[in-house]
Amino acid sequence: MDAPTTCIKFLGGGIVESSLAVGCSNNEFYIYNLGRRSLSHWSNDMGLPLLKSLPKELTSRSEPVARIVSNSATPQRFILGSHGYFCAVDLDQPVPERSSMFPPDHLRAKRLQLIKEDDAMMFCPPPGKKSKSNLTRDTSTNFTICLRYSEILFQDFIAENEMVVVEQPWMSILEELPDALARRVYGT
């Protein structure tokens, strides 16, 4: 691993091989097969370092992955979570070159869309030549980043297909702070 570990989670069980997911501070993650005591086939297929194979929208985020959450109903899927976003990952689907954002009209999603457009202008093929891979990439739901919540304190599944997200908005934190003891006025 090229970066320090920020979180770990046991995945699988039952009919799915038991494995360990390890999240890193640069937003990459590795899956270890516990039975074989080595990297899983998925991690090996993605190549090392994994950072180059993951969507740019995930790896370029400034806040690192703080938690990995899995649903017992779908052991091949899990969620990478941080304080301001979470990302849905399905190990059975191909990894897209670009992640989609939810909701797409969120301010942070629009900001990333502008960066995407600037990058696309530099590397885009001539107009009118859309490749088949571009069409499938745009419709992929794997690695979708959810920006609906901010300042996430806790996130986990409480039952099969039932997740709870606890957040504390900044305004409620600011309201709890005491008033200033003295305020200096400059320029008078």
Coordinates of N, CA, C and O in Angstrom, one line a residue:
M1 N 0.8 -1.2 0.0 CA 0.0 0.0 0.0 C 0.9 1.2 0.0 O 1.9 1.3 0.7
D2 N 0.5 2.2 -0.8 CA 1.3 3.4 -0.9 C 0.9 4.5 0.1 O 1.7 5.4 0.3
A3 N -0.2 4.3 0.7 CA -0.7 5.4 1.7 C -1.1 4.7 3.0 O -1.4 3.5 3.0
P4 N -1.2 5.5 4.1 CA -1.6 4.9 5.3 C -3.0 4.4 5.3 O -3.9 5.0 4.6
T5 N -3.3 3.4 6.1 CA -4.6 2.9 6.2 C -5.5 3.7 7.1 O -5.1 4.3 8.1
T6 N -6.7 4.0 6.6 CA -7.7 4.8 7.4 C -8.8 4.0 8.0 O -9.4 4.4 8.9
C7 N -9.2 2.8 7.3 CA -10.3 2.0 7.8 C -10.2 0.6 7.3 O -9.6 0.4 6.3
I8 N -10.8 -0.4 8.0 CA -10.9 -1.8 7.5 C -12.2 -2.3 7.8 O -13.0 -1.8 8.7
K9 N -12.6 -3.3 7.1 CA -13.9 -4.0 7.2 C -13.9 -5.4 6.7 O -13.4 -5.6 5.6
F10 N -14.4 -6.3 7.5 CA -14.6 -7.7 7.0 C -15.8 -7.8 6.1 O -16.9 -7.3 6.4
L11 N -15.6 -8.4 4.9 CA -16.7 -8.5 3.9 C -17.0 -10.0 3.7 O -16.1 -10.9 4.0
G12 N -18.1 -10.3 3.1 CA -18.4 -11.6 2.7 C -19.0 -12.5 3.8 O -19.6 -12.0 4.7
G13 N -18.7 -13.8 3.7 CA -19.3 -14.7 4.6 C -20.4 -15.5 3.9 O -20.9 -15.0 2.8
G14 N -20.8 -16.6 4.4 CA -21.8 -17.4 3.7 C -21.3 -18.0 2.4 O -20.3 -18.7 2.4
I15 N -22.0 -17.7 1.3 CA -21.6 -18.3 0.0 C -20.5 -17.4 -0.6 O -19.9 -17.9 -1.6
V16 N -20.2 -16.2 -0.1 CA -19.2 -15.4 -0.7 C -17.9 -15.6 0.2 O -18.0 -15.7 1.4
E17 N -16.7 -15.6 -0.5 CA -15.5 -15.8 0.2 C -15.3 -14.7 1.2 O -15.5 -13.5 0.9
S18 N -14.8 -15.0 2.4 CA -14.5 -13.9 3.4 C -13.3 -13.1 2.9 O -12.3 -13.7 2.4
S19 N -13.4 -11.8 3.1 CA -12.3 -11.0 2.7 C -12.2 -9.8 3.6 O -13.1 -9.5 4.4
L20 N -11.2 -9.0 3.4 CA -10.9 -7.8 4.2 C -10.7 -6.7 3.3 O -9.9 -6.7 2.4
A21 N -11.6 -5.6 3.5 CA -11.4 -4.4 2.7 C -10.6 -3.4 3.5 O -10.9 -3.2 4.7
V22 N -9.6 -2.8 2.9 CA -8.7 -1.8 3.6 C -8.8 -0.5 2.8 O -8.4 -0.5 1.6
G23 N -9.2 0.5 3.5 CA -9.2 1.9 2.8 C -8.0 2.6 3.2 O -7.5 2.5 4.3
C24 N -7.5 3.5 2.3 CA -6.3 4.2 2.5 C -6.6 5.7 2.5 O -7.6 6.2 2.0
S25 N -5.6 6.5 2.9 CA -5.8 8.0 3.0 C -5.8 8.7 1.7 O -6.3 9.8 1.6
N26 N -5.4 8.0 0.6 CA -5.5 8.6 -0.7 C -6.8 8.1 -1.5 O -6.8 8.2 -2.7
N27 N -7.7 7.5 -0.8 CA -9.0 7.1 -1.2 C -8.9 5.8 -2.1 O -9.9 5.5 -2.8
E28 N -7.8 5.1 -2.1 CA -7.8 3.8 -2.8 C -8.2 2.8 -1.7 O -8.1 3.0 -0.5
F29 N -8.5 1.6 -2.2 CA -8.8 0.5 -1.3 C -8.4 -0.8 -1.9 O -8.3 -0.9 -3.1
Y30 N -8.1 -1.7 -1.0 CA -7.6 -3.1 -1.4 C -8.5 -4.1 -0.8 O -9.0 -3.9 0.3
I31 N -8.7 -5.2 -1.5 CA -9.5 -6.3 -1.0 C -8.5 -7.5 -0.8 O -7.8 -7.9 -1.8
Y32 N -8.5 -8.0 0.4 CA -7.6 -9.2 0.7 C -8.5 -10.4 0.9 O -9.5 -10.4 1.6
N33 N -8.1 -11.5 0.2 CA -8.8 -12.8 0.4 C -8.2 -13.4 1.6 O -7.0 -13.7 1.7
L34 N -9.1 -13.7 2.6 CA -8.6 -14.2 3.9 C -8.2 -15.7 3.8 O -7.3 -16.2 4.4
G35 N -8.9 -16.5 2.9 CA -8.6 -17.9 2.8 C -7.2 -18.1 2.1 O -6.5 -19.0 2.5
R36 N -6.9 -17.3 1.1 CA -5.6 -17.4 0.4 C -4.5 -16.6 1.1 O -3.4 -16.7 0.7
R37 N -4.9 -15.7 2.0 CA -3.9 -14.8 2.6 C -3.1 -14.0 1.6 O -1.9 -13.8 1.7
S38 N -3.9 -13.4 0.7 CA -3.2 -12.6 -0.3 C -4.3 -11.6 -0.9 O -5.4 -11.6 -0.5
L39 N -3.8 -10.7 -1.8 CA -4.8 -9.9 -2.5 C -5.8 -10.7 -3.2 O -5.5 -11.7 -3.8
S40 N -7.0 -10.2 -3.3 CA -8.1 -10.9 -4.0 C -7.9 -10.8 -5.5 O -7.1 -10.0 -6.0
H41 N -8.6 -11.6 -6.2 CA -8.5 -11.5 -7.7 C -8.9 -10.2 -8.2 O -8.3 -9.7 -9.1
W42 N -9.9 -9.5 -7.6 CA -10.4 -8.2 -8.0 C -9.2 -7.2 -7.9 O -9.0 -6.4 -8.8
S43 N -8.5 -7.2 -6.7 CA -7.4 -6.2 -6.6 C -6.3 -6.5 -7.5 O -5.7 -5.6 -8.1
N44 N -6.0 -7.8 -7.7 CA -4.9 -8.1 -8.7 C -5.3 -7.8 -10.1 O -4.4 -7.3 -10.9
D45 N -6.6 -8.0 -10.5 CA -7.0 -7.6 -11.8 C -7.0 -6.1 -12.1 O -6.7 -5.7 -13.2
M46 N -7.2 -5.3 -11.0 CA -7.2 -3.9 -11.2 C -5.7 -3.3 -11.4 O -5.5 -2.3 -11.9
G47 N -4.8 -4.1 -10.9 CA -3.4 -3.7 -11.0 C -2.9 -2.8 -9.9 O -3.7 -2.2 -9.1
L48 N -1.6 -2.8 -9.7 CA -1.0 -2.0 -8.6 C -0.2 -0.9 -9.2 O 0.5 -1.1 -10.2
P49 N -0.2 0.3 -8.7 CA -1.1 0.7 -7.6 C -2.5 0.9 -8.1 O -2.7 1.3 -9.2
L50 N -3.4 0.7 -7.2 CA -4.9 0.7 -7.6 C -5.3 2.1 -7.9 O -6.3 2.3 -8.6
L51 N -4.6 3.1 -7.4 CA -5.0 4.5 -7.5 C -5.2 4.9 -9.0 O -6.1 5.7 -9.3
K52 N -4.4 4.3 -9.9 CA -4.5 4.6 -11.3 C -5.7 4.0 -12.0 O -6.2 4.5 -13.0
S53 N -6.3 3.0 -11.4 CA -7.5 2.3 -12.0 C -8.8 2.8 -11.5 O -9.9 2.5 -12.1
L54 N -8.8 3.6 -10.4 CA -10.1 4.1 -9.8 C -10.5 5.4 -10.5 O -9.7 6.1 -11.0
P55 N -11.8 5.7 -10.4 CA -12.3 7.0 -11.0 C -11.6 8.2 -10.3 O -11.4 8.2 -9.1
K56 N -11.3 9.2 -11.2 CA -10.7 10.4 -10.7 C -11.5 11.1 -9.7 O -10.9 11.8 -8.8
E57 N -12.8 11.1 -9.8 CA -13.7 11.8 -8.9 C -13.5 11.3 -7.5 O -13.8 12.0 -6.5
L58 N -13.2 10.0 -7.3 CA -13.0 9.4 -6.0 C -11.5 9.7 -5.5 O -11.4 10.1 -4.4
T59 N -10.6 9.5 -6.3 CA -9.2 9.6 -5.9 C -8.7 11.0 -5.7 O -7.8 11.2 -5.0
S60 N -9.4 12.0 -6.3 CA -8.9 13.4 -6.2 C -9.6 14.1 -5.1 O -9.4 15.3 -4.9
R61 N -10.5 13.4 -4.3 CA -11.2 14.1 -3.2 C -10.2 14.4 -2.1 O -9.3 13.6 -1.8
S62 N -10.4 15.5 -1.4 CA -9.4 15.9 -0.4 C -9.7 15.2 0.9 O -8.8 15.1 1.7
E63 N -10.9 14.7 1.2 CA -11.2 14.1 2.4 C -11.0 12.5 2.2 O -11.6 12.0 1.3
P64 N -10.3 11.9 3.1 CA -10.0 10.4 2.9 C -11.2 9.6 3.4 O -12.1 10.0 4.1
V65 N -11.2 8.4 2.9 CA -12.2 7.4 3.3 C -12.0 7.1 4.8 O -11.0 6.9 5.3
A66 N -13.2 7.3 5.5 CA -13.1 7.1 7.0 C -13.8 5.8 7.4 O -13.6 5.4 8.5
R67 N -14.7 5.2 6.5 CA -15.4 4.0 6.9 C -15.7 3.2 5.7 O -15.8 3.7 4.6
I68 N -15.9 1.9 5.9 CA -16.4 1.0 4.9 C -17.6 0.3 5.5 O -17.5 -0.3 6.6
V69 N -18.7 0.4 4.8 CA -20.0 -0.2 5.3 C -20.5 -1.2 4.3 O -20.4 -1.0 3.1
S70 N -20.9 -2.4 4.8 CA -21.4 -3.4 3.9 C -22.8 -3.9 4.3 O -23.1 -3.9 5.5
N71 N -23.5 -4.3 3.3 CA -24.9 -4.8 3.5 C -24.8 -6.3 3.4 O -24.3 -6.9 2.5
S72 N -25.4 -7.0 4.4 CA -25.3 -8.4 4.5 C -26.1 -9.1 3.3 O -25.9 -10.2 2.9
A73 N -27.1 -8.3 2.8 CA -27.9 -8.9 1.7 C -27.1 -8.9 0.4 O -27.4 -9.7 -0.5
T74 N -26.2 -8.0 0.2 CA -25.4 -8.0 -1.0 C -23.9 -7.9 -0.6 O -23.3 -6.8 -0.6
P75 N -23.3 -9.0 -0.4 CA -21.9 -9.0 0.1 C -20.9 -8.6 -0.9 O -19.7 -8.2 -0.5
Q76 N -21.2 -8.6 -2.2 CA -20.2 -8.1 -3.2 C -20.3 -6.6 -3.3 O -19.4 -6.0 -4.1
R77 N -21.1 -5.9 -2.6 CA -21.2 -4.5 -2.7 C -20.9 -3.9 -1.3 O -21.2 -4.5 -0.3
F78 N -20.3 -2.7 -1.3 CA -20.1 -2.0 0.0 C -20.0 -0.5 -0.3 O -20.0 -0.1 -1.5
I79 N -19.9 0.3 0.7 CA -19.9 1.7 0.6 C -18.6 2.2 1.3 O -18.3 1.9 2.4
L80 N -17.9 3.1 0.5 CA -16.8 3.8 1.1 C -17.3 5.2 1.6 O -18.0 5.9 0.8
G81 N -17.1 5.5 2.9 CA -17.7 6.7 3.4 C -16.7 7.6 4.0 O -15.6 7.2 4.4
S82 N -17.0 8.9 3.9 CA -16.2 9.9 4.5 C -17.1 10.9 5.3 O -18.3 10.6 5.5
H83 N -16.6 12.1 5.6 CA -17.4 13.0 6.4 C -18.4 13.8 5.5 O -19.4 14.3 6.0
G84 N -18.0 13.9 4.2 CA -18.9 14.7 3.3 C -19.5 14.0 2.1 O -20.1 14.6 1.3
Y85 N -19.2 12.7 2.0 CA -19.7 11.9 0.9 C -19.6 10.5 1.2 O -19.0 10.0 2.2
F86 N -20.3 9.6 0.4 CA -20.0 8.2 0.4 C -20.2 7.7 -1.0 O -20.8 8.3 -1.9
C87 N -19.5 6.6 -1.3 CA -19.4 6.1 -2.7 C -19.8 4.6 -2.7 O -19.3 3.8 -1.9
A88 N -20.7 4.2 -3.5 CA -21.2 2.9 -3.6 C -20.4 2.1 -4.6 O -20.1 2.5 -5.7
V89 N -19.8 0.9 -4.1 CA -18.9 0.1 -4.9 C -19.5 -1.3 -5.1 O -20.0 -1.9 -4.1
D90 N -19.5 -1.8 -6.3 CA -20.0 -3.1 -6.6 C -18.8 -3.9 -7.3 O -18.4 -3.5 -8.4
L91 N -18.3 -4.9 -6.6 CA -17.2 -5.6 -7.2 C -17.5 -6.4 -8.4 O -16.6 -6.9 -9.1
D92 N -18.8 -6.7 -8.6 CA -19.2 -7.5 -9.8 C -19.3 -6.7 -11.1 O -19.4 -7.2 -12.2
Q93 N -19.4 -5.4 -10.9 CA -19.5 -4.5 -12.1 C -18.1 -3.9 -12.5 O -17.2 -3.8 -11.7
P94 N -18.0 -3.6 -13.8 CA -16.7 -3.0 -14.2 C -16.5 -1.6 -13.5 O -17.5 -0.9 -13.2
V95 N -15.3 -1.2 -13.4 CA -14.9 0.1 -12.8 C -15.0 1.1 -13.9 O -14.3 1.0 -14.9
P96 N -15.9 2.1 -13.7 CA -15.9 3.2 -14.8 C -14.7 4.1 -14.7 O -14.1 4.2 -13.7
E97 N -14.5 4.8 -15.8 CA -13.4 5.8 -15.9 C -13.8 7.0 -15.0 O -12.9 7.6 -14.4
R98 N -15.1 7.3 -15.1 CA -15.6 8.5 -14.3 C -16.7 8.1 -13.4 O -17.5 7.2 -13.8
S99 N -16.8 8.7 -12.3 CA -17.9 8.4 -11.3 C -19.1 9.4 -11.6 O -18.9 10.5 -12.1
S100 N -20.3 8.9 -11.4 CA -21.4 9.8 -11.5 C -21.7 10.3 -10.1 O -21.4 9.7 -9.1
M101 N -22.3 11.5 -10.0 CA -22.6 12.2 -8.7 C -24.1 12.1 -8.5 O -24.9 12.2 -9.4
F102 N -24.5 12.0 -7.2 CA -25.9 12.1 -6.8 C -26.0 13.0 -5.6 O -25.2 12.8 -4.6
P103 N -26.8 14.0 -5.6 CA -27.6 14.5 -6.7 C -26.8 15.2 -7.7 O -25.8 15.9 -7.3
P104 N -27.1 15.1 -9.0 CA -26.3 15.7 -10.1 C -26.3 17.3 -10.0 O -25.4 17.9 -10.5
D105 N -27.3 17.9 -9.4 CA -27.4 19.3 -9.3 C -26.8 19.9 -8.0 O -26.9 21.1 -7.8
H106 N -26.1 19.1 -7.3 CA -25.5 19.6 -6.0 C -24.3 20.5 -6.4 O -23.7 20.3 -7.4
L107 N -24.1 21.5 -5.5 CA -23.0 22.5 -5.8 C -21.6 21.8 -6.0 O -20.9 22.1 -6.9
R108 N -21.3 20.8 -5.1 CA -20.0 20.2 -5.3 C -20.0 19.3 -6.5 O -18.9 19.2 -7.2
A109 N -21.1 18.8 -7.0 CA -21.1 18.0 -8.2 C -21.0 18.9 -9.4 O -20.3 18.6 -10.4
K110 N -21.6 20.1 -9.4 CA -21.4 21.1 -10.5 C -20.0 21.5 -10.6 O -19.4 21.7 -11.7
R111 N -19.3 21.7 -9.4 CA -17.9 22.1 -9.4 C -17.1 21.1 -10.1 O -16.2 21.4 -10.9
L112 N -17.3 19.8 -9.8 CA -16.5 18.7 -10.4 C -16.9 18.6 -11.9 O -16.0 18.2 -12.7
Q113 N -18.1 18.9 -12.3 CA -18.5 18.8 -13.7 C -17.7 19.8 -14.5 O -17.3 19.5 -15.6
L114 N -17.5 21.0 -13.9 CA -16.7 22.0 -14.6 C -15.2 21.5 -14.9 O -14.7 21.7 -15.9
I115 N -14.7 20.8 -13.9 CA -13.3 20.3 -14.0 C -13.3 19.2 -15.0 O -12.4 19.1 -15.9
K116 N -14.4 18.3 -15.0 CA -14.5 17.3 -16.0 C -14.6 17.8 -17.5 O -13.9 17.3 -18.4
E117 N -15.3 18.9 -17.6 CA -15.4 19.5 -19.0 C -14.1 20.1 -19.4 O -13.7 20.0 -20.6
D118 N -13.4 20.7 -18.5 CA -12.0 21.2 -18.9 C -11.1 20.1 -19.3 O -10.4 20.2 -20.3
D119 N -11.1 18.9 -18.5 CA -10.3 17.8 -18.9 C -10.8 17.2 -20.2 O -9.9 16.8 -21.0
A120 N -12.1 17.1 -20.4 CA -12.6 16.5 -21.7 C -12.2 17.3 -22.9 O -11.9 16.8 -24.0
M121 N -12.1 18.6 -22.8 CA -11.8 19.5 -23.9 C -10.3 19.2 -24.3 O -10.0 19.3 -25.5
M122 N -9.5 18.8 -23.3 CA -8.1 18.6 -23.6 C -7.9 17.2 -24.3 O -7.1 17.1 -25.2
F123 N -8.7 16.2 -23.9 CA -8.5 14.9 -24.4 C -9.7 14.3 -25.2 O -9.7 13.1 -25.3
C124 N -10.6 15.1 -25.6 CA -11.8 14.5 -26.3 C -11.5 14.1 -27.7 O -10.7 14.8 -28.4
P125 N -12.2 13.1 -28.2 CA -12.1 12.7 -29.6 C -12.9 13.8 -30.5 O -13.6 14.5 -29.9
P126 N -12.7 13.8 -31.8 CA -13.4 14.7 -32.6 C -14.9 14.5 -32.4 O -15.4 13.4 -32.2
P127 N -15.7 15.6 -32.5 CA -17.1 15.5 -32.3 C -17.8 14.6 -33.4 O -17.3 14.5 -34.5
G128 N -18.8 13.9 -32.9 CA -19.5 13.0 -33.8 C -19.0 11.6 -33.7 O -19.6 10.7 -34.2
K129 N -17.9 11.4 -33.1 CA -17.3 10.0 -33.0 C -17.4 9.6 -31.5 O -16.4 9.7 -30.8
K130 N -18.5 9.1 -31.1 CA -18.7 8.6 -29.8 C -18.4 7.1 -29.8 O -19.1 6.4 -30.6
S131 N -17.5 6.7 -28.9 CA -17.2 5.3 -28.9 C -18.3 4.6 -28.0 O -18.9 5.2 -27.2
K132 N -18.4 3.3 -28.2 CA -19.3 2.5 -27.5 C -19.0 2.5 -26.0 O -19.8 2.5 -25.1
S133 N -17.6 2.5 -25.6 CA -17.2 2.5 -24.2 C -17.7 3.8 -23.5 O -17.9 3.8 -22.4
N134 N -17.7 5.0 -24.2 CA -18.2 6.2 -23.6 C -19.6 6.1 -23.2 O -20.1 6.6 -22.2
L135 N -20.4 5.4 -24.1 CA -21.9 5.3 -23.8 C -22.1 4.4 -22.5 O -22.9 4.7 -21.7
T136 N -21.3 3.3 -22.4 CA -21.5 2.5 -21.2 C -21.0 3.1 -20.0 O -21.5 2.9 -18.9
R137 N -19.9 3.9 -20.1 CA -19.3 4.6 -19.0 C -20.3 5.5 -18.4 O -20.4 5.7 -17.2
D138 N -21.1 6.3 -19.2 CA -22.0 7.3 -18.7 C -23.2 6.7 -18.0 O -23.8 7.3 -17.1
T139 N -23.6 5.4 -18.3 CA -24.7 4.8 -17.7 C -24.4 3.9 -16.5 O -25.3 3.4 -15.9
S140 N -23.1 3.8 -16.2 CA -22.7 2.9 -15.1 C -23.1 3.5 -13.7 O -23.0 4.7 -13.5
T141 N -23.6 2.7 -12.8 CA -24.0 3.1 -11.5 C -22.9 2.7 -10.5 O -23.0 3.1 -9.3
N142 N -21.9 2.0 -10.9 CA -20.8 1.6 -10.0 C -20.0 2.9 -9.7 O -19.7 3.7 -10.5
F143 N -19.5 3.0 -8.5 CA -18.7 4.1 -8.0 C -19.5 5.4 -8.0 O -18.9 6.5 -8.3
T144 N -20.8 5.4 -7.8 CA -21.6 6.6 -7.7 C -21.3 7.3 -6.4 O -21.3 6.6 -5.3
I145 N -21.0 8.6 -6.4 CA -20.7 9.3 -5.2 C -21.9 10.1 -4.8 O -22.4 10.9 -5.6
C146 N -22.3 9.9 -3.6 CA -23.5 10.6 -3.0 C -23.0 11.8 -2.2 O -22.3 11.6 -1.2
L147 N -23.5 13.0 -2.6 CA -23.1 14.2 -1.9 C -24.3 14.8 -1.1 O -24.2 15.9 -0.6
R148 N -25.4 14.1 -0.9 CA -26.6 14.6 -0.3 C -26.3 14.9 1.2 O -26.9 15.9 1.7
Y149 N -25.4 14.2 1.9 CA -25.2 14.4 3.3 C -23.9 15.1 3.5 O -22.9 15.0 2.7
S150 N -23.8 15.9 4.6 CA -22.5 16.5 4.9 C -22.3 16.3 6.4 O -23.3 16.2 7.2
E151 N -21.1 16.4 6.8 CA -20.7 16.2 8.2 C -21.3 14.9 8.8 O -22.0 14.9 9.8
I152 N -21.0 13.8 8.1 CA -21.5 12.5 8.5 C -20.8 12.0 9.8 O -19.6 11.9 9.7
L153 N -21.5 11.7 10.8 CA -20.9 11.2 12.1 C -20.9 9.7 12.1 O -20.0 9.1 12.7
F154 N -22.0 9.1 11.6 CA -22.1 7.7 11.6 C -22.9 7.2 10.4 O -23.8 7.9 10.0
Q155 N -22.5 6.0 9.9 CA -23.2 5.4 8.8 C -23.1 3.9 8.9 O -21.9 3.4 9.0
D156 N -24.2 3.2 8.9 CA -24.1 1.7 8.9 C -25.4 1.2 8.5 O -26.5 1.8 8.5
F157 N -25.4 -0.1 8.2 CA -26.7 -0.9 7.9 C -27.2 -1.4 9.2 O -26.5 -2.0 10.0
I158 N -28.5 -1.2 9.5 CA -29.1 -1.7 10.7 C -29.9 -2.9 10.5 O -30.2 -3.6 11.4
A159 N -30.2 -3.2 9.2 CA -30.8 -4.5 8.8 C -30.5 -4.6 7.3 O -29.8 -3.8 6.7
E160 N -31.0 -5.7 6.7 CA -30.7 -5.9 5.3 C -31.4 -4.8 4.5 O -32.6 -4.6 4.7
N161 N -30.6 -4.2 3.6 CA -31.1 -3.1 2.8 C -31.7 -1.9 3.5 O -32.5 -1.2 3.0
E162 N -31.2 -1.7 4.7 CA -31.7 -0.6 5.5 C -30.5 0.1 6.2 O -29.9 -0.4 7.1
M163 N -30.2 1.3 5.7 CA -29.1 2.0 6.2 C -29.5 3.3 7.0 O -30.5 3.9 6.7
V164 N -28.7 3.6 8.0 CA -28.9 4.9 8.7 C -27.7 5.7 8.6 O -26.5 5.3 8.5
V165 N -27.9 7.0 8.4 CA -26.9 8.0 8.2 C -27.1 9.1 9.3 O -28.2 9.7 9.3
V166 N -26.2 9.4 10.1 CA -26.3 10.4 11.1 C -25.4 11.6 10.8 O -24.2 11.3 10.6
E167 N -25.9 12.7 10.6 CA -25.1 13.9 10.3 C -25.3 15.0 11.2 O -26.4 15.1 11.9
Q168 N -24.4 15.9 11.4 CA -24.5 17.1 12.2 C -24.1 18.3 11.3 O -22.9 18.5 11.1
P169 N -25.1 19.1 10.9 CA -24.7 20.2 10.0 C -23.9 21.3 10.8 O -24.0 21.4 12.0
W170 N -23.1 22.0 10.0 CA -22.2 23.0 10.6 C -23.0 24.1 11.3 O -22.5 24.6 12.4
M171 N -24.1 24.5 10.9 CA -24.9 25.6 11.6 C -25.2 25.1 13.0 O -25.2 26.0 13.9
S172 N -25.6 23.9 13.2 CA -25.9 23.5 14.6 C -24.7 23.4 15.5 O -24.8 23.7 16.7
I173 N -23.5 23.2 14.9 CA -22.3 23.2 15.6 C -21.9 24.7 16.0 O -21.6 24.9 17.2
L174 N -22.1 25.6 15.1 CA -21.8 27.0 15.3 C -22.7 27.6 16.4 O -22.3 28.4 17.2
E175 N -24.0 27.2 16.4 CA -24.9 27.7 17.4 C -24.6 27.3 18.8 O -24.9 28.0 19.8
E176 N -23.9 26.2 19.0 CA -23.5 25.7 20.3 C -22.2 26.4 20.8 O -21.9 26.3 22.0
L177 N -21.5 27.1 20.0 CA -20.2 27.7 20.5 C -20.6 28.9 21.3 O -21.6 29.6 21.1
P178 N -19.8 29.2 22.3 CA -20.1 30.4 23.2 C -19.8 31.7 22.4 O -19.1 31.7 21.4
D179 N -20.4 32.8 22.9 CA -20.1 34.1 22.3 C -18.7 34.5 22.6 O -18.0 34.0 23.5
A180 N -18.2 35.4 21.8 CA -16.8 35.9 21.9 C -16.7 36.7 23.2 O -17.6 37.4 23.6
L181 N -15.6 36.6 23.9 CA -15.4 37.3 25.2 C -15.2 38.8 24.9 O -15.7 39.6 25.6
A182 N -14.4 39.1 23.9 CA -14.1 40.5 23.6 C -13.9 40.6 22.1 O -13.4 39.7 21.5
R183 N -14.5 41.6 21.5 CA -14.4 41.8 20.1 C -13.6 43.1 19.9 O -14.1 44.2 20.3
R184 N -12.5 43.0 19.2 CA -11.7 44.2 18.8 C -12.2 44.8 17.5 O -12.5 44.1 16.5
V185 N -12.4 46.1 17.5 CA -12.8 46.8 16.3 C -11.6 47.6 15.8 O -11.1 48.4 16.5
Y186 N -11.2 47.3 14.5 CA -10.1 47.9 13.9 C -10.6 49.0 13.0 O -11.6 49.0 12.4
G187 N -9.7 50.1 12.9 CA -10.0 51.1 11.9 C -10.9 52.2 12.5 O -11.4 53.0 11.7
T188 N -11.1 52.3 13.8 CA -11.9 53.4 14.3 C -11.1 54.5 15.0 O -10.0 54.3 15.4

